[in-house]
């Protein structure tokens, strides 16, 4: 049985957000909810300043606090290492959100895609409305609704349940890469099986000293980061007192 | 579905039937092959993204005739499978609920920002009849030159609507948007190496990269390609970014040089000074002193006789006239950069020669005196031999495209008379030299507003604009509001009711380029040229039609019905190269235009080079043609300049400037003076430093405004996409769902502004409101703000209250209508001083 992991090469990453937008798209994620996000930071004082960017997503922790805290087993680990959620079992208690140290689980306080439910045209008789647009093109919830998402999870999650990244399990089960990996223009995301000694992720994790977010908590995330966002050269000397 | 599967499936479904309903083949193919895909049945179809002018070859995943997602087209040798973030937003554009569905007309004859146009739906027939009547009225009165066509985003099908139709009607007034884009950049390469175009940058082979206010990881050009290789480029090259703002490219760079706005010419001069005094110029390209002894010594003139140039011209003159005193110490004072950093960058850059590049971005030359900044920054590529060389700056590879048939036989006497009138943008006047090969050959887009308002050279009575929004995208857009309001009849071909539409009488719903249009574009990068195809991959939304081909054909039919068949007769000459048939309707015309102009790419009988196809269908399914690889150094000694060499003393510029001066019987000095340049005498012909020209009194307006582009800007058209705002934090310093002015905390403290305060930015010509953001990535003394928001119409997301209140602020409201008059470009960077008022 494979154990899936993702390596994110920060030197390749340009912080463009294509992963996050593509994720929205692939998983029919509603406005304001981020399965894929970022931690960015501007460090230093002018003129010695740099900006750094770390893409974030569900870490698919081996010791997943979200799973441990779920009273109904709605949040569970699949054998392939993916942390998965079953909305049918979810009672919306949000313990998983409180337990997740990474803030990557979101709760559907309202019905999704509110924007697209609006029925008012901007210019009467001349423009459509969001709801009419969805209907006209045969979408579901949004005009660009991706039906493939519904193969393993509700295509659009209902009000009152949580949702989060699934490593695009619906694609992985068909032998395809998660969509954020496909969409990354820089090939900064590398996906694969930790059990397979020939996998790229395994090779990279042996070559570089990876770090994981909040490693000290012992959650054993399966998202690893290698190299630096800014590996800049600088002039050497010993500093001074 | 794999690519092979798709091609087989498409072929099986008989794709040749693509004319009348081009999206159908995909559906048939889907039925044949899609079953295995379960809920995701669908297929990847080739398309082109025109979100910026990278023009990446893309693909769209289509499920049951619905576009679901996008990716790069792996067949492209330019961008390959890579897609920058912008492309995904195209889905929210094509399915924008605020797209206009049908032709519309205004019912309120009064035009003004406070006047609701009172748009009502009309039929295509009524819309086209009205337009045709207006054109015929001009023809009846022999005033065809009072017709005007304004172009925005285009494909190379543009010739029909933009050029042929305008000329056959009989007007000189086809005005493109080019001069608000980045024409000043082209000035730099044209008057040194004879190339009027955007360069490609051979980053994969480069050892040192200087980016002059260029931000290739965010915007223009080849963002997808550069994003795909940058992680590897950083391993091989040192990267120095010159920009008052910490761009994402600067964030990942080895050196950030946060220069004072408009002082780039000083830094470039100092770098050139160091390269010469330290003997770091590339001798195989530039040549050397005859006796090998370096006589370039600070402050000392050099005898021209002592130096023997190889593939360049005028080096010693340049040194004597400009460079000999331009030390790093001199530049440090102007640029606000440390002497050590200037020297360090110059020496490391020179040591990397010839595999190094000086990358001129629009930010440092779309300025009032930007032509000379573009020249001096680009001239560094001559000193290092990086021009046309491995790891340096390249031109575009050859692409083999055919021109449309000539319009001349279809221009009657009236049309010939009409087209001889002067153009409405005032190009070629003493104050607007707009130089290319000849004076007055470049466009001065933003000046057309004055042309219209002043009726100089003449009035405009009938105007059509397509995919342009000059009332938003031009500086001082209120001038355009007045100009459009003064034209008796304006038609707008557009996807959304924009600021331009607000002043229009008829709106025509435009097809979206990426999903609904036939066309091709050309772009270059990675040492290749590509020609990606625009194809209708879905059924066009509502009643939209293709701007550049279908609509002029329909107008042509209406003109023919009114006794003026010339345009329709012309359209009939664009025959299907496969069948020899003339088009019988607008849909056939759109397709034939594309097949006609690309025949040499897909017809094996006419093959000239690059990718080879079996025929039209084969090409259409691939979606992109790639050129042969780049032939390095082929242009050395054969450049299209007067001397055939890379010119440090531009004989090419001298000839054209003197020609312009002669036309008005004045000296070149006088031309320089009226055009606001400081150069006098021979300085006008060489790359040199000019002080920045800033509007506004520093006491009243203490800050300098710094404009930049978002990595999510699909030009100015992303602002009705919710994803634009949900992910706006990918621009360093910016925040989700906000439009922020980024101030350095030192400055903010001085004026008592806190993070998150509402502020008003005020310039001598306008103002806007936004949110203050305290950010260390801003050079003190400047206020950095991203372009893209501030729409007061366009859609329900773009505007806060449609037709009334903008969401955020439009930078162009701050920027005065200034020009780099030699290139005709609009100045938009480092143009104006502003003040910040806390609200």
PDB file of N, CA and C in Angstrom, chain A residues 67-135:
ATOM      1  N   UNK A  67      -8.050  13.734  13.215  1.00  0.00           N
ATOM      2  CA  UNK A  67      -8.673  12.408  13.217  1.00  0.00           C
ATOM      3  C   UNK A  67      -8.915  11.950  14.650  1.00  0.00           C
ATOM      4  N   UNK A  68      -7.878  12.174  15.473  1.00  0.00           N
ATOM      5  CA  UNK A  68      -7.957  11.734  16.858  1.00  0.00           C
ATOM      6  C   UNK A  68      -9.127  12.409  17.590  1.00  0.00           C
ATOM      7  N   UNK A  69      -9.364  13.675  17.248  1.00  0.00           N
ATOM      8  CA  UNK A  69     -10.378  14.433  17.983  1.00  0.00           C
ATOM      9  C   UNK A  69     -11.781  14.298  17.429  1.00  0.00           C
ATOM     10  N   UNK A  70     -11.928  13.637  16.302  1.00  0.00           N
ATOM     11  CA  UNK A  70     -13.258  13.570  15.670  1.00  0.00           C
ATOM     12  C   UNK A  70     -14.130  12.548  16.402  1.00  0.00           C
ATOM     13  N   UNK A  71     -15.254  12.976  16.948  1.00  0.00           N
ATOM     14  CA  UNK A  71     -16.072  12.052  17.749  1.00  0.00           C
ATOM     15  C   UNK A  71     -16.844  11.032  16.922  1.00  0.00           C
ATOM     16  N   UNK A  72     -16.953  11.270  15.616  1.00  0.00           N
ATOM     17  CA  UNK A  72     -17.806  10.369  14.811  1.00  0.00           C
ATOM     18  C   UNK A  72     -17.029   9.605  13.744  1.00  0.00           C
ATOM     19  N   UNK A  73     -15.719   9.703  13.793  1.00  0.00           N
ATOM     20  CA  UNK A  73     -14.878   9.076  12.758  1.00  0.00           C
ATOM     21  C   UNK A  73     -15.164   9.617  11.359  1.00  0.00           C
ATOM     22  N   UNK A  74     -15.723  10.809  11.301  1.00  0.00           N
ATOM     23  CA  UNK A  74     -15.936  11.429   9.993  1.00  0.00           C
ATOM     24  C   UNK A  74     -14.585  11.755   9.369  1.00  0.00           C
ATOM     25  N   UNK A  75     -13.658  12.190  10.204  1.00  0.00           N
ATOM     26  CA  UNK A  75     -12.293  12.443   9.720  1.00  0.00           C
ATOM     27  C   UNK A  75     -11.510  11.165   9.973  1.00  0.00           C
ATOM     28  N   UNK A  76     -10.900  10.627   8.923  1.00  0.00           N
ATOM     29  CA  UNK A  76     -10.217   9.342   9.097  1.00  0.00           C
ATOM     30  C   UNK A  76      -9.005   9.242   8.185  1.00  0.00           C
ATOM     31  N   UNK A  77      -8.148   8.311   8.532  1.00  0.00           N
ATOM     32  CA  UNK A  77      -6.965   8.073   7.705  1.00  0.00           C
ATOM     33  C   UNK A  77      -7.254   6.942   6.734  1.00  0.00           C
ATOM     34  N   UNK A  78      -6.932   7.177   5.465  1.00  0.00           N
ATOM     35  CA  UNK A  78      -7.017   6.083   4.510  1.00  0.00           C
ATOM     36  C   UNK A  78      -5.710   5.301   4.576  1.00  0.00           C
ATOM     37  N   UNK A  79      -5.750   4.084   4.071  1.00  0.00           N
ATOM     38  CA  UNK A  79      -4.551   3.248   4.165  1.00  0.00           C
ATOM     39  C   UNK A  79      -3.376   3.861   3.404  1.00  0.00           C
ATOM     40  N   UNK A  80      -3.682   4.665   2.381  1.00  0.00           N
ATOM     41  CA  UNK A  80      -2.597   5.262   1.591  1.00  0.00           C
ATOM     42  C   UNK A  80      -2.059   6.548   2.231  1.00  0.00           C
ATOM     43  N   UNK A  81      -2.482   6.809   3.452  1.00  0.00           N
ATOM     44  CA  UNK A  81      -1.918   7.953   4.179  1.00  0.00           C
ATOM     45  C   UNK A  81      -2.719   9.230   4.045  1.00  0.00           C
ATOM     46  N   UNK A  82      -3.693   9.240   3.145  1.00  0.00           N
ATOM     47  CA  UNK A  82      -4.488  10.452   2.956  1.00  0.00           C
ATOM     48  C   UNK A  82      -5.466  10.618   4.118  1.00  0.00           C
ATOM     49  N   UNK A  83      -5.520  11.821   4.660  1.00  0.00           N
ATOM     50  CA  UNK A  83      -6.503  12.139   5.692  1.00  0.00           C
ATOM     51  C   UNK A  83      -7.778  12.555   4.976  1.00  0.00           C
ATOM     52  N   UNK A  84      -8.837  11.779   5.191  1.00  0.00           N
ATOM     53  CA  UNK A  84     -10.053  11.948   4.396  1.00  0.00           C
ATOM     54  C   UNK A  84     -11.220  12.295   5.312  1.00  0.00           C
ATOM     55  N   UNK A  85     -12.239  12.842   4.719  1.00  0.00           N
ATOM     56  CA  UNK A  85     -13.394  13.273   5.511  1.00  0.00           C
ATOM     57  C   UNK A  85     -14.675  12.747   4.881  1.00  0.00           C
ATOM     58  N   UNK A  86     -15.587  12.303   5.727  1.00  0.00           N
ATOM     59  CA  UNK A  86     -16.873  11.804   5.251  1.00  0.00           C
ATOM     60  C   UNK A  86     -17.974  12.724   5.759  1.00  0.00           C
ATOM     61  N   UNK A  87     -18.517  13.571   4.891  1.00  0.00           N
ATOM     62  CA  UNK A  87     -19.513  14.546   5.345  1.00  0.00           C
ATOM     63  C   UNK A  87     -20.775  13.889   5.911  1.00  0.00           C
ATOM     64  N   UNK A  88     -21.041  12.650   5.491  1.00  0.00           N
ATOM     65  CA  UNK A  88     -22.234  11.973   6.019  1.00  0.00           C
ATOM     66  C   UNK A  88     -22.119  11.695   7.515  1.00  0.00           C
ATOM     67  N   UNK A  89     -20.876  11.520   7.965  1.00  0.00           N
ATOM     68  CA  UNK A  89     -20.698  11.248   9.390  1.00  0.00           C
ATOM     69  C   UNK A  89     -20.435  12.522  10.188  1.00  0.00           C
ATOM     70  N   UNK A  90     -20.176  13.604   9.477  1.00  0.00           N
ATOM     71  CA  UNK A  90     -19.760  14.846  10.147  1.00  0.00           C
ATOM     72  C   UNK A  90     -20.967  15.476  10.841  1.00  0.00           C
ATOM     73  N   UNK A  91     -20.768  15.839  12.130  1.00  0.00           N
ATOM     74  CA  UNK A  91     -21.853  16.499  12.856  1.00  0.00           C
ATOM     75  C   UNK A  91     -21.582  17.997  12.999  1.00  0.00           C
ATOM     76  N   UNK A  92     -20.504  18.439  12.372  1.00  0.00           N
ATOM     77  CA  UNK A  92     -20.215  19.875  12.368  1.00  0.00           C
ATOM     78  C   UNK A  92     -19.747  20.405  13.712  1.00  0.00           C
ATOM     79  N   UNK A  93     -19.146  19.550  14.536  1.00  0.00           N
ATOM     80  CA  UNK A  93     -18.726  19.999  15.871  1.00  0.00           C
ATOM     81  C   UNK A  93     -17.451  20.828  15.817  1.00  0.00           C
ATOM     82  N   UNK A  94     -16.693  20.688  14.742  1.00  0.00           N
ATOM     83  CA  UNK A  94     -15.483  21.461  14.479  1.00  0.00           C
ATOM     84  C   UNK A  94     -14.324  21.137  15.426  1.00  0.00           C
ATOM     85  N   UNK A  95     -14.398  19.991  16.113  1.00  0.00           N
ATOM     86  CA  UNK A  95     -13.250  19.594  16.953  1.00  0.00           C
ATOM     87  C   UNK A  95     -11.992  19.450  16.099  1.00  0.00           C
ATOM     88  N   UNK A  96     -12.170  18.956  14.900  1.00  0.00           N
ATOM     89  CA  UNK A  96     -11.016  18.771  14.008  1.00  0.00           C
ATOM     90  C   UNK A  96     -10.315  20.098  13.758  1.00  0.00           C
ATOM     91  N   UNK A  97     -11.139  21.149  13.573  1.00  0.00           N
ATOM     92  CA  UNK A  97     -10.554  22.469  13.315  1.00  0.00           C
ATOM     93  C   UNK A  97      -9.763  22.956  14.518  1.00  0.00           C
ATOM     94  N   UNK A  98     -10.330  22.749  15.693  1.00  0.00           N
ATOM     95  CA  UNK A  98      -9.618  23.190  16.903  1.00  0.00           C
ATOM     96  C   UNK A  98      -8.345  22.388  17.100  1.00  0.00           C
ATOM     97  N   UNK A  99      -8.404  21.115  16.742  1.00  0.00           N
ATOM     98  CA  UNK A  99      -7.246  20.253  16.973  1.00  0.00           C
ATOM     99  C   UNK A  99      -6.156  20.431  15.920  1.00  0.00           C
ATOM    100  N   UNK A 100      -6.529  20.855  14.746  1.00  0.00           N
ATOM    101  CA  UNK A 100      -5.532  20.984  13.669  1.00  0.00           C
ATOM    102  C   UNK A 100      -4.608  22.164  13.978  1.00  0.00           C
ATOM    103  N   UNK A 101      -3.316  21.916  14.113  1.00  0.00           N
ATOM    104  CA  UNK A 101      -2.394  23.025  14.428  1.00  0.00           C
ATOM    105  C   UNK A 101      -2.068  23.898  13.218  1.00  0.00           C
ATOM    106  N   UNK A 102      -2.584  23.538  12.067  1.00  0.00           N
ATOM    107  CA  UNK A 102      -2.183  24.224  10.836  1.00  0.00           C
ATOM    108  C   UNK A 102      -3.265  25.115  10.245  1.00  0.00           C
ATOM    109  N   UNK A 103      -4.446  25.064  10.797  1.00  0.00           N
ATOM    110  CA  UNK A 103      -5.521  25.945  10.301  1.00  0.00           C
ATOM    111  C   UNK A 103      -5.920  25.685   8.868  1.00  0.00           C
ATOM    112  N   UNK A 104      -5.860  24.426   8.455  1.00  0.00           N
ATOM    113  CA  UNK A 104      -6.171  24.142   7.049  1.00  0.00           C
ATOM    114  C   UNK A 104      -7.533  23.459   6.866  1.00  0.00           C
ATOM    115  N   UNK A 105      -8.309  23.380   7.944  1.00  0.00           N
ATOM    116  CA  UNK A 105      -9.659  22.815   7.830  1.00  0.00           C
ATOM    117  C   UNK A 105     -10.651  23.973   7.927  1.00  0.00           C
ATOM    118  N   UNK A 106     -11.663  23.955   7.056  1.00  0.00           N
ATOM    119  CA  UNK A 106     -12.643  25.042   7.051  1.00  0.00           C
ATOM    120  C   UNK A 106     -14.039  24.489   7.318  1.00  0.00           C
ATOM    121  N   UNK A 107     -14.867  25.335   7.863  1.00  0.00           N
ATOM    122  CA  UNK A 107     -16.240  24.937   8.163  1.00  0.00           C
ATOM    123  C   UNK A 107     -17.200  25.681   7.245  1.00  0.00           C
ATOM    124  N   UNK A 108     -18.179  24.999   6.760  1.00  0.00           N
ATOM    125  CA  UNK A 108     -19.196  25.620   5.905  1.00  0.00           C
ATOM    126  C   UNK A 108     -20.304  26.216   6.766  1.00  0.00           C
ATOM    127  N   UNK A 109     -20.112  27.450   7.143  1.00  0.00           N
ATOM    128  CA  UNK A 109     -21.110  28.142   7.955  1.00  0.00           C
ATOM    129  C   UNK A 109     -22.380  28.384   7.147  1.00  0.00           C
ATOM    130  N   UNK A 110     -22.190  28.589   5.848  1.00  0.00           N
ATOM    131  CA  UNK A 110     -23.328  28.886   4.982  1.00  0.00           C
ATOM    132  C   UNK A 110     -23.315  27.916   3.813  1.00  0.00           C
ATOM    133  N   UNK A 111     -24.396  27.898   3.081  1.00  0.00           N
ATOM    134  CA  UNK A 111     -24.404  27.118   1.850  1.00  0.00           C
ATOM    135  C   UNK A 111     -23.336  27.686   0.917  1.00  0.00           C
ATOM    136  N   UNK A 112     -22.670  26.806   0.180  1.00  0.00           N
ATOM    137  CA  UNK A 112     -21.518  27.199  -0.642  1.00  0.00           C
ATOM    138  C   UNK A 112     -21.920  28.074  -1.827  1.00  0.00           C
ATOM    139  N   UNK A 113     -20.931  28.748  -2.359  1.00  0.00           N
ATOM    140  CA  UNK A 113     -21.060  29.484  -3.623  1.00  0.00           C
ATOM    141  C   UNK A 113     -22.241  30.444  -3.640  1.00  0.00           C
ATOM    142  N   UNK A 114     -22.299  31.226  -2.595  1.00  0.00           N
ATOM    143  CA  UNK A 114     -23.373  32.205  -2.472  1.00  0.00           C
ATOM    144  C   UNK A 114     -23.414  33.124  -3.692  1.00  0.00           C
ATOM    145  N   UNK A 115     -22.215  33.514  -4.131  1.00  0.00           N
ATOM    146  CA  UNK A 115     -22.115  34.423  -5.275  1.00  0.00           C
ATOM    147  C   UNK A 115     -22.949  33.920  -6.450  1.00  0.00           C
ATOM    148  N   UNK A 116     -22.862  32.615  -6.673  1.00  0.00           N
ATOM    149  CA  UNK A 116     -23.495  32.054  -7.875  1.00  0.00           C
ATOM    150  C   UNK A 116     -24.980  31.789  -7.694  1.00  0.00           C
ATOM    151  N   UNK A 117     -25.506  32.052  -6.505  1.00  0.00           N
ATOM    152  CA  UNK A 117     -26.943  31.844  -6.295  1.00  0.00           C
ATOM    153  C   UNK A 117     -27.746  33.129  -6.510  1.00  0.00           C
ATOM    154  N   UNK A 118     -27.028  34.225  -6.686  1.00  0.00           N
ATOM    155  CA  UNK A 118     -27.685  35.520  -6.909  1.00  0.00           C
ATOM    156  C   UNK A 118     -28.470  35.504  -8.228  1.00  0.00           C
ATOM    157  N   UNK A 119     -29.689  36.011  -8.176  1.00  0.00           N
ATOM    158  CA  UNK A 119     -30.539  35.951  -9.374  1.00  0.00           C
ATOM    159  C   UNK A 119     -30.759  37.303 -10.038  1.00  0.00           C
ATOM    160  N   UNK A 120     -30.049  38.318  -9.553  1.00  0.00           N
ATOM    161  CA  UNK A 120     -30.282  39.665 -10.092  1.00  0.00           C
ATOM    162  C   UNK A 120     -29.327  39.965 -11.247  1.00  0.00           C
ATOM    163  N   UNK A 121     -29.870  40.327 -12.393  1.00  0.00           N
ATOM    164  CA  UNK A 121     -28.971  40.744 -13.472  1.00  0.00           C
ATOM    165  C   UNK A 121     -28.428  42.152 -13.208  1.00  0.00           C
ATOM    166  N   UNK A 122     -27.235  42.381 -13.696  1.00  0.00           N
ATOM    167  CA  UNK A 122     -26.595  43.686 -13.494  1.00  0.00           C
ATOM    168  C   UNK A 122     -27.317  44.753 -14.323  1.00  0.00           C
ATOM    169  N   UNK A 123     -27.582  44.441 -15.587  1.00  0.00           N
ATOM    170  CA  UNK A 123     -28.326  45.359 -16.458  1.00  0.00           C
ATOM    171  C   UNK A 123     -29.504  44.562 -17.005  1.00  0.00           C
ATOM    172  N   UNK A 124     -30.669  44.923 -16.593  1.00  0.00           N
ATOM    173  CA  UNK A 124     -31.870  44.145 -16.901  1.00  0.00           C
ATOM    174  C   UNK A 124     -32.026  43.921 -18.414  1.00  0.00           C
ATOM    175  N   UNK A 125     -32.230  42.685 -18.769  1.00  0.00           N
ATOM    176  CA  UNK A 125     -32.447  42.344 -20.171  1.00  0.00           C
ATOM    177  C   UNK A 125     -31.168  42.243 -20.989  1.00  0.00           C
ATOM    178  N   UNK A 126     -30.092  42.753 -20.452  1.00  0.00           N
ATOM    179  CA  UNK A 126     -28.843  42.815 -21.226  1.00  0.00           C
ATOM    180  C   UNK A 126     -27.764  41.873 -20.693  1.00  0.00           C
ATOM    181  N   UNK A 127     -27.788  41.648 -19.400  1.00  0.00           N
ATOM    182  CA  UNK A 127     -26.796  40.732 -18.838  1.00  0.00           C
ATOM    183  C   UNK A 127     -27.534  39.618 -18.118  1.00  0.00           C
ATOM    184  N   UNK A 128     -26.779  38.585 -17.831  1.00  0.00           N
ATOM    185  CA  UNK A 128     -27.332  37.426 -17.158  1.00  0.00           C
ATOM    186  C   UNK A 128     -27.314  37.678 -15.648  1.00  0.00           C
ATOM    187  N   UNK A 129     -27.557  36.642 -14.886  1.00  0.00           N
ATOM    188  CA  UNK A 129     -27.319  36.715 -13.444  1.00  0.00           C
ATOM    189  C   UNK A 129     -26.470  35.503 -13.109  1.00  0.00           C
ATOM    190  N   UNK A 130     -25.814  35.507 -11.968  1.00  0.00           N
ATOM    191  CA  UNK A 130     -24.995  34.338 -11.627  1.00  0.00           C
ATOM    192  C   UNK A 130     -25.783  33.031 -11.688  1.00  0.00           C
ATOM    193  N   UNK A 131     -26.965  33.021 -11.117  1.00  0.00           N
ATOM    194  CA  UNK A 131     -27.754  31.781 -11.102  1.00  0.00           C
ATOM    195  C   UNK A 131     -28.147  31.365 -12.517  1.00  0.00           C
ATOM    196  N   UNK A 132     -28.536  32.344 -13.331  1.00  0.00           N
ATOM    197  CA  UNK A 132     -28.929  32.026 -14.706  1.00  0.00           C
ATOM    198  C   UNK A 132     -27.736  31.529 -15.515  1.00  0.00           C
ATOM    199  N   UNK A 133     -26.582  32.063 -15.212  1.00  0.00           N
ATOM    200  CA  UNK A 133     -25.350  31.659 -15.900  1.00  0.00           C
ATOM    201  C   UNK A 133     -25.048  30.177 -15.609  1.00  0.00           C
ATOM    202  N   UNK A 134     -25.138  29.816 -14.345  1.00  0.00           N
ATOM    203  CA  UNK A 134     -24.883  28.426 -13.954  1.00  0.00           C
ATOM    204  C   UNK A 134     -25.845  27.496 -14.684  1.00  0.00           C
ATOM    205  N   UNK A 135     -27.102  27.917 -14.716  1.00  0.00           N
ATOM    206  CA  UNK A 135     -28.133  27.096 -15.350  1.00  0.00           C
ATOM    207  C   UNK A 135     -27.897  26.998 -16.865  1.00  0.00           C
TER     208      UNK A 135
END
